[in-house]
PDB file of C-alpha atoms in Angstrom:
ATOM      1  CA  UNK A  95     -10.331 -10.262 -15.813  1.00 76.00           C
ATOM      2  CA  UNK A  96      -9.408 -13.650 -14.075  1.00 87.00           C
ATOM      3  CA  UNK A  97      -5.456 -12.688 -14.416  1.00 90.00           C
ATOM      4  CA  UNK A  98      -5.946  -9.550 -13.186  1.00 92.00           C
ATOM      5  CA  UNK A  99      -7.525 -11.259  -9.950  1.00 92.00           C
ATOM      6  CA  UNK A 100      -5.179 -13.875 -10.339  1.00 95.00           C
ATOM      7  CA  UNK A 101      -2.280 -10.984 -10.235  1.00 96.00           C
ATOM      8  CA  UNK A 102      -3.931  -9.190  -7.118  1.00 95.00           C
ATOM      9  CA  UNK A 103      -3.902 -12.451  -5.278  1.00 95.00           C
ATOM     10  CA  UNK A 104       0.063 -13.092  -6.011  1.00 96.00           C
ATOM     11  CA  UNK A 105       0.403  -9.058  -4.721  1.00 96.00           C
ATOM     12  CA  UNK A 106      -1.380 -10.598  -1.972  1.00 96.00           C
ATOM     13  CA  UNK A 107       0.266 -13.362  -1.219  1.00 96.00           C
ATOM     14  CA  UNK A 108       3.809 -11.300  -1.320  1.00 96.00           C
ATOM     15  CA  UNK A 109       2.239  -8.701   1.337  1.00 96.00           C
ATOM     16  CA  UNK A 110       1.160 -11.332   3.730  1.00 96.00           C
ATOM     17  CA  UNK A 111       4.511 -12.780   4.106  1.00 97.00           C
ATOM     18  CA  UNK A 112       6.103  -8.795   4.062  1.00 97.00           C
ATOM     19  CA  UNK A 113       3.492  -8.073   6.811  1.00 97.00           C
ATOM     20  CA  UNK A 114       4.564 -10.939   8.602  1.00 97.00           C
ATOM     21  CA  UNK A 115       8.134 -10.003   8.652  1.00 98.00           C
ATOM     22  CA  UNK A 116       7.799  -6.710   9.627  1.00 97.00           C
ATOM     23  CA  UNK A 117       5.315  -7.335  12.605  1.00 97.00           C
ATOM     24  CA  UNK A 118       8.306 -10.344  13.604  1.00 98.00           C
ATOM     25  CA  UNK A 119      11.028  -7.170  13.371  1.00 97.00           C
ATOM     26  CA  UNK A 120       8.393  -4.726  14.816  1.00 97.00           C
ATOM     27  CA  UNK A 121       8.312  -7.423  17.823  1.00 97.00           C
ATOM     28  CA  UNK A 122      12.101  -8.252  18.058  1.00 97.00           C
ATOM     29  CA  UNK A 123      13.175  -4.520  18.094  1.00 96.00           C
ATOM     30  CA  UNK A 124      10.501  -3.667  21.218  1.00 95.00           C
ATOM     31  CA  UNK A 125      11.896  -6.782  23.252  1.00 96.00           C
ATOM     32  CA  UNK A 126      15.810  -5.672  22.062  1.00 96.00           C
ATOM     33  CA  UNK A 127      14.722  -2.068  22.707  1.00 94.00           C
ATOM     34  CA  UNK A 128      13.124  -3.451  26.677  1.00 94.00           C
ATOM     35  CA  UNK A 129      16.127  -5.715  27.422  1.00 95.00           C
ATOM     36  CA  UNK A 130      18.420  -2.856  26.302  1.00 94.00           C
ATOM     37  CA  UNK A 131      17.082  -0.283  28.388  1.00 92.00           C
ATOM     38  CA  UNK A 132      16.720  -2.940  31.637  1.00 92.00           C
ATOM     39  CA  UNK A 133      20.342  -3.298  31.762  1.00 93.00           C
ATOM     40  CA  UNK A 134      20.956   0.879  31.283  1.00 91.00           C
ATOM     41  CA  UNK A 135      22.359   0.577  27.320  1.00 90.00           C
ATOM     42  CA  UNK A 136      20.102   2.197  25.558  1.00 85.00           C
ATOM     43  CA  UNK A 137      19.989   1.722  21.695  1.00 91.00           C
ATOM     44  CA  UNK A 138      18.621   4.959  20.231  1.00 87.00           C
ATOM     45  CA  UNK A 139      18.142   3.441  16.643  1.00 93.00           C
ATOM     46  CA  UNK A 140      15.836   0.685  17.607  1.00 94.00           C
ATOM     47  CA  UNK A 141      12.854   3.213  18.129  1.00 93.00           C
ATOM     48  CA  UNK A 142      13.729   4.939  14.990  1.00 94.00           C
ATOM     49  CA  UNK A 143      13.954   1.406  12.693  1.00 95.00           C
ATOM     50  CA  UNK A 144      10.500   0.116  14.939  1.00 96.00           C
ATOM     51  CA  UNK A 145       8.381   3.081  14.063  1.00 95.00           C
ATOM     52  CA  UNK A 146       9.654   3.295  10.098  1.00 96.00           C
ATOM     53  CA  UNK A 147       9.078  -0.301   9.898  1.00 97.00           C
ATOM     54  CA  UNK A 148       5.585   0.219  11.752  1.00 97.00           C
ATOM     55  CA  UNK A 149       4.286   3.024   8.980  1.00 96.00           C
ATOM     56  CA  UNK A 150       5.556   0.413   6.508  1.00 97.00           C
ATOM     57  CA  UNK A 151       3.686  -2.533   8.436  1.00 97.00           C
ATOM     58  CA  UNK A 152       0.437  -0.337   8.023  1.00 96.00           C
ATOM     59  CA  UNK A 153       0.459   0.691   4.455  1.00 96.00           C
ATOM     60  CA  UNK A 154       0.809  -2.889   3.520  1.00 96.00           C
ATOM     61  CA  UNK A 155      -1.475  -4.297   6.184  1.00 95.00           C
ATOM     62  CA  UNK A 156      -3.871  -1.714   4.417  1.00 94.00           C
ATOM     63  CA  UNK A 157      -3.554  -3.067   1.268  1.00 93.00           C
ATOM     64  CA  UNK A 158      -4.280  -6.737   2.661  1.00 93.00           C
ATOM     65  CA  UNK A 159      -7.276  -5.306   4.464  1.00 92.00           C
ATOM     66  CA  UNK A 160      -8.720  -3.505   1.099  1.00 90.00           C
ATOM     67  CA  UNK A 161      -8.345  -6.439  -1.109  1.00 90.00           C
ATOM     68  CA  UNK A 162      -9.823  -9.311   0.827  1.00 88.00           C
ATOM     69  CA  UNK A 163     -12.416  -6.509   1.659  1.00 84.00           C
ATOM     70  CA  UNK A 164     -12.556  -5.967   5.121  1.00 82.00           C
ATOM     71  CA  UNK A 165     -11.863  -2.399   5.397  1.00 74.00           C
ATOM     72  CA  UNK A 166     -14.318  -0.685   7.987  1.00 72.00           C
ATOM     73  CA  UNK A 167     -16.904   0.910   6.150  1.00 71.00           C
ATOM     74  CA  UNK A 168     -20.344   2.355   7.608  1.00 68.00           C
ATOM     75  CA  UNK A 169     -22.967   0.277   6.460  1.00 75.00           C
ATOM     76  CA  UNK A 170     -25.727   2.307   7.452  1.00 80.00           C
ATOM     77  CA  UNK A 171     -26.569   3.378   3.803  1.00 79.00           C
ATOM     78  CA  UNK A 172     -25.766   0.280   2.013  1.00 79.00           C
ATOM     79  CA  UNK A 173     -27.981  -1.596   4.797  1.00 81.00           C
ATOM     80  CA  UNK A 174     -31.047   0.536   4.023  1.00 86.00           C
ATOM     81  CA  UNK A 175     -30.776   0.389   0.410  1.00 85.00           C
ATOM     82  CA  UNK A 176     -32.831  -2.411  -1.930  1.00 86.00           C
ATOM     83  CA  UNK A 177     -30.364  -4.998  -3.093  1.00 80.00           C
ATOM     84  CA  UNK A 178     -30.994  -3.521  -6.527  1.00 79.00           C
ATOM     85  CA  UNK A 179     -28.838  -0.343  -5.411  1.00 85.00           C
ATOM     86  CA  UNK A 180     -26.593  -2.178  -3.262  1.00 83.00           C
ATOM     87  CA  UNK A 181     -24.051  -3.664  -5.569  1.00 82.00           C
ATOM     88  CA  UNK A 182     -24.209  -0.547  -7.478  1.00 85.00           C
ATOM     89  CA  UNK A 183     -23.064   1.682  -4.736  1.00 85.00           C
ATOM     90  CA  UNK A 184     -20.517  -0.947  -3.608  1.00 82.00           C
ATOM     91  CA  UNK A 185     -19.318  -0.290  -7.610  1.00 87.00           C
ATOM     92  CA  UNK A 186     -19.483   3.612  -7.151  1.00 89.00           C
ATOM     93  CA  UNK A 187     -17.083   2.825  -3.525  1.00 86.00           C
ATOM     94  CA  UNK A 188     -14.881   0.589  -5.468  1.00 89.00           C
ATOM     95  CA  UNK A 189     -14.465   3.301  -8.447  1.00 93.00           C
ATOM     96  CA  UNK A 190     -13.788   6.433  -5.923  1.00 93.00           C
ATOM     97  CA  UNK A 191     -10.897   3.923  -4.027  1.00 92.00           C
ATOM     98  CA  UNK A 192      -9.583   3.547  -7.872  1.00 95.00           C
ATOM     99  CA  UNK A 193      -9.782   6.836  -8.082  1.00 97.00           C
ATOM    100  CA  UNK A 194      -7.697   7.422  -5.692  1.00 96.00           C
ATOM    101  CA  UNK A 195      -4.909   4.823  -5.987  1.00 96.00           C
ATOM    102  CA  UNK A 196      -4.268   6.195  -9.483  1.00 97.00           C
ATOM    103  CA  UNK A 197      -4.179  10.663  -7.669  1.00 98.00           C
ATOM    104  CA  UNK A 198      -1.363   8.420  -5.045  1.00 97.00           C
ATOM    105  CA  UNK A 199       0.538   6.995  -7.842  1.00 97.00           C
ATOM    106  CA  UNK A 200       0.348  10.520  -9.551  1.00 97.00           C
ATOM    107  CA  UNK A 201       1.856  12.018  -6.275  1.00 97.00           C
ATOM    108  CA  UNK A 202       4.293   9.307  -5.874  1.00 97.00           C
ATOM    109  CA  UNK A 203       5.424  10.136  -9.106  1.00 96.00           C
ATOM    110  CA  UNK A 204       5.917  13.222  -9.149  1.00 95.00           C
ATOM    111  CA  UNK A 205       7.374  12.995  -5.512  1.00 95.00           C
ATOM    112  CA  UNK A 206      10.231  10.139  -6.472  1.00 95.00           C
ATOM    113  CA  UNK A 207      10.733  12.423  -9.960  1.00 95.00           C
ATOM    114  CA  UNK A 208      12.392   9.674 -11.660  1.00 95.00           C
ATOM    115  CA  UNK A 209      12.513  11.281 -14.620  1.00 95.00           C
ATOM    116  CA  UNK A 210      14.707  14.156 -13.547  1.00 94.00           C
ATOM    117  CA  UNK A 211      16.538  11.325 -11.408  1.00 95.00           C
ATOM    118  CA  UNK A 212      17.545   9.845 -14.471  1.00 96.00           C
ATOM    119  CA  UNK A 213      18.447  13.398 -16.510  1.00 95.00           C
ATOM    120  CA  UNK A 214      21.015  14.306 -13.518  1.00 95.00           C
ATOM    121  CA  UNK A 215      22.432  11.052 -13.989  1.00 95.00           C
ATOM    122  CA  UNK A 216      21.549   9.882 -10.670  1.00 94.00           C
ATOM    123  CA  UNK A 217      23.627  12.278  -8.903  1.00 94.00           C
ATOM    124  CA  UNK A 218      21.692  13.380  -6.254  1.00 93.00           C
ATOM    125  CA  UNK A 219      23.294  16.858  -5.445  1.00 92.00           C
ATOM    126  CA  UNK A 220      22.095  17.608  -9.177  1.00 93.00           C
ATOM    127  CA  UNK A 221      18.818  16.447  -8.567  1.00 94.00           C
ATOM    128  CA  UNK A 222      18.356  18.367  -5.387  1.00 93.00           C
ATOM    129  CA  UNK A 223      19.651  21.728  -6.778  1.00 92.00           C
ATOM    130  CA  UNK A 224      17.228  21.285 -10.164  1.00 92.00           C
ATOM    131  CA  UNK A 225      14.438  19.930  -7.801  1.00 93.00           C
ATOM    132  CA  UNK A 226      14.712  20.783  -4.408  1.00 93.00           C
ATOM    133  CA  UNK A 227      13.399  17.777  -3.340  1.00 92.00           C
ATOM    134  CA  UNK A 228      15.588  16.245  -0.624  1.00 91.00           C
ATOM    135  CA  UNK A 229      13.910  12.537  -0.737  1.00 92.00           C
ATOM    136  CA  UNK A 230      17.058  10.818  -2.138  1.00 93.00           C
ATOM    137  CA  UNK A 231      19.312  12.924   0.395  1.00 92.00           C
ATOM    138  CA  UNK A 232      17.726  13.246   3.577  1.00 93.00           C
ATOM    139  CA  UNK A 233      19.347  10.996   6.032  1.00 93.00           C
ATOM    140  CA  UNK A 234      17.609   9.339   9.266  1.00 92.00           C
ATOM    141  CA  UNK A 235      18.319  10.548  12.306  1.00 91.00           C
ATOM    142  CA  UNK A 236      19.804   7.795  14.517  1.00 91.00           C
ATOM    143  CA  UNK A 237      19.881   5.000  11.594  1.00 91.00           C
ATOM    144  CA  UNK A 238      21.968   6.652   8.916  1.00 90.00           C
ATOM    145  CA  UNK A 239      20.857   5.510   6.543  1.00 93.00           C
ATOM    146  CA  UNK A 240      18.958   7.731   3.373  1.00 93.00           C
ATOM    147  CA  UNK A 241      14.867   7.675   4.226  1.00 93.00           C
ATOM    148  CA  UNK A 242      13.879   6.756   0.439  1.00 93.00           C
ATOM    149  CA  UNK A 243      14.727   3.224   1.364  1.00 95.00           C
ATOM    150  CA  UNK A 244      11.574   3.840   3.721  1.00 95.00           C
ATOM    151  CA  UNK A 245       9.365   5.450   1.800  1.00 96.00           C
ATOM    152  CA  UNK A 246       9.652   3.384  -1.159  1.00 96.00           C
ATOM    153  CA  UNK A 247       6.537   1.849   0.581  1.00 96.00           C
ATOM    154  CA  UNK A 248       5.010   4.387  -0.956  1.00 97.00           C
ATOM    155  CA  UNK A 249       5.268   3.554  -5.039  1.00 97.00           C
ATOM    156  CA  UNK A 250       4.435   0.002  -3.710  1.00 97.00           C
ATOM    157  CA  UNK A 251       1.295   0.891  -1.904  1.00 97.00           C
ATOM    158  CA  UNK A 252       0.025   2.918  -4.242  1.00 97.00           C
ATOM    159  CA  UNK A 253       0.273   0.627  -7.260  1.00 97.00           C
ATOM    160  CA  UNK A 254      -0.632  -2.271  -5.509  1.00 97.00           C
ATOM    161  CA  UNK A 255      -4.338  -0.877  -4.215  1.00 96.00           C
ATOM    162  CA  UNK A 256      -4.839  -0.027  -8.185  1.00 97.00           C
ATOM    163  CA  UNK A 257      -4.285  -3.599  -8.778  1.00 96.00           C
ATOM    164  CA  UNK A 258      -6.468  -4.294  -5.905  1.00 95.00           C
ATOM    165  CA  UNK A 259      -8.885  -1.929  -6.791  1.00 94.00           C
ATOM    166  CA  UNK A 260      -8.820  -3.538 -10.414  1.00 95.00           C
ATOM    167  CA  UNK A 261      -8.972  -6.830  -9.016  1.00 94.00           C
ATOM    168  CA  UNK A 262     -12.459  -5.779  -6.638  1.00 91.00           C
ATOM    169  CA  UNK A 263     -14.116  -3.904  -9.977  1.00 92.00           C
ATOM    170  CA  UNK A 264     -13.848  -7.072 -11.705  1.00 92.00           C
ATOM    171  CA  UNK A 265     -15.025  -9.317  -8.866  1.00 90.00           C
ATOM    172  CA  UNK A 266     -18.182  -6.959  -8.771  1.00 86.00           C
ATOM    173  CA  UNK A 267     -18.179  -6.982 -12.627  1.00 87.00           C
ATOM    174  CA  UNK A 268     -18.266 -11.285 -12.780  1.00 83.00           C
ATOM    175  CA  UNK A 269     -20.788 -11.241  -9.628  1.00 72.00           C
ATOM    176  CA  UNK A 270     -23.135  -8.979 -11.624  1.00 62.00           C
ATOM    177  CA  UNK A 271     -22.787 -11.476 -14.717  1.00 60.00           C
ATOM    178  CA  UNK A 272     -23.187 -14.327 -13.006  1.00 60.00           C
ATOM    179  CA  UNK A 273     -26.514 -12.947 -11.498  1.00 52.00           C
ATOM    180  CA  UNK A 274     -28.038 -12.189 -15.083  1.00 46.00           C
ATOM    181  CA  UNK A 275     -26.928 -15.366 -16.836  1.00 44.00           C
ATOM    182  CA  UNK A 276     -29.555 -18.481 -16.102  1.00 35.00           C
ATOM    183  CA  UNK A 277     -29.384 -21.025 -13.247  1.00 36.00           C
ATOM    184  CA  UNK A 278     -28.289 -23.962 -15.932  1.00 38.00           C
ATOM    185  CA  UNK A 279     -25.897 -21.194 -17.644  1.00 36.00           C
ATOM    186  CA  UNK A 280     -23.861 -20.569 -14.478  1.00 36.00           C
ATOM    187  CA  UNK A 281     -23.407 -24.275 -13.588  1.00 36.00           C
ATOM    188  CA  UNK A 282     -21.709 -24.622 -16.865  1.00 29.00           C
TER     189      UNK A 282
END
């Protein structure tokens, strides 16, 4: 269980630094996008690449937020509840987010199709006509370049909050060991 914490935190570590890079570009496009527009030469693709990299920005400032566990929540229940019941509902809220990290990795799946990627030879026109999915194909507007490179936030996100959501289980797992072993046994 302590790699699999150990593996979350490195995850963790990696997303900080992405975060901060995208919030730094986020930043740097709005000021190119205001000095741009001051001096009448407008730069169409800047609001484009900001609000891509902002949906990216969020899905991995989400993942941050879940892990070191300061997602809002309402707390009304949990508050009410003997301590007894707590850390089992806090399990049963950690096991539904599991839940659905592995349906988004499902759906990521089958929305990327590698599978049939890899059959047509990674020719996209083939993989459009057998699929009809237009991920690899469709083009941004004003960037030009082919959206997958965007959403391939998505395959990240959705692995890394199973990983996070591993990582949490077996935080609450350890606490709840700790709490039945002996004082003397836990100094150990």
């Amino acid at each position: 269980m302590q790699s699999l914490i150990k593996i979350s935190d490195s995850i963790l570590s990696i997303e900080r630094i992405l975060l901060m890079l995208l919030v730094s570009s986020i930043l740097g496009l709005m000021i190119l996008n205001v000095v741009t527009r001051a001096i009448n030469i407008s730069l169409y693709w800047v609001d484009e690449t900001a609000i891509n990299l902002m949906i990216m920005a969020t899905f991995i400032g989400t993942n941050l937020i879940f892990r070191q566990r300061k997602n809002f929540s309402v707390s009304i229940v949990l508050d009410i509840l003997p301590a007894k019941y707590q850390h089992s509902l806090s399990m049963l809220v950690q096991l539904i987010s599991l839940g659905f990290a592995g349906l988004l990795i499902i759906v990521t799946l089958k929305w990327f199709d590698p599978v049939t990627l890899i059959a047509s030879n990674f020719d996209l026109n083939v993989f459009f006509k057998t699929t009809y999915n237009s991920i690899y194909t469709e083009m941004t507007s004003t960037i030009g370049i082919r959206r997958f490179w965007f959403f391939l936030i998505m395959p990240w996100f959705s692995c890394a909050l199973f990983i996070h959501c591993l990582a949490c289980i077996a935080e609450d797992l350890s606490d709840v060991n700790e709490d039945t072993q002996m004082p003397q046994q836990r100094s150990r």
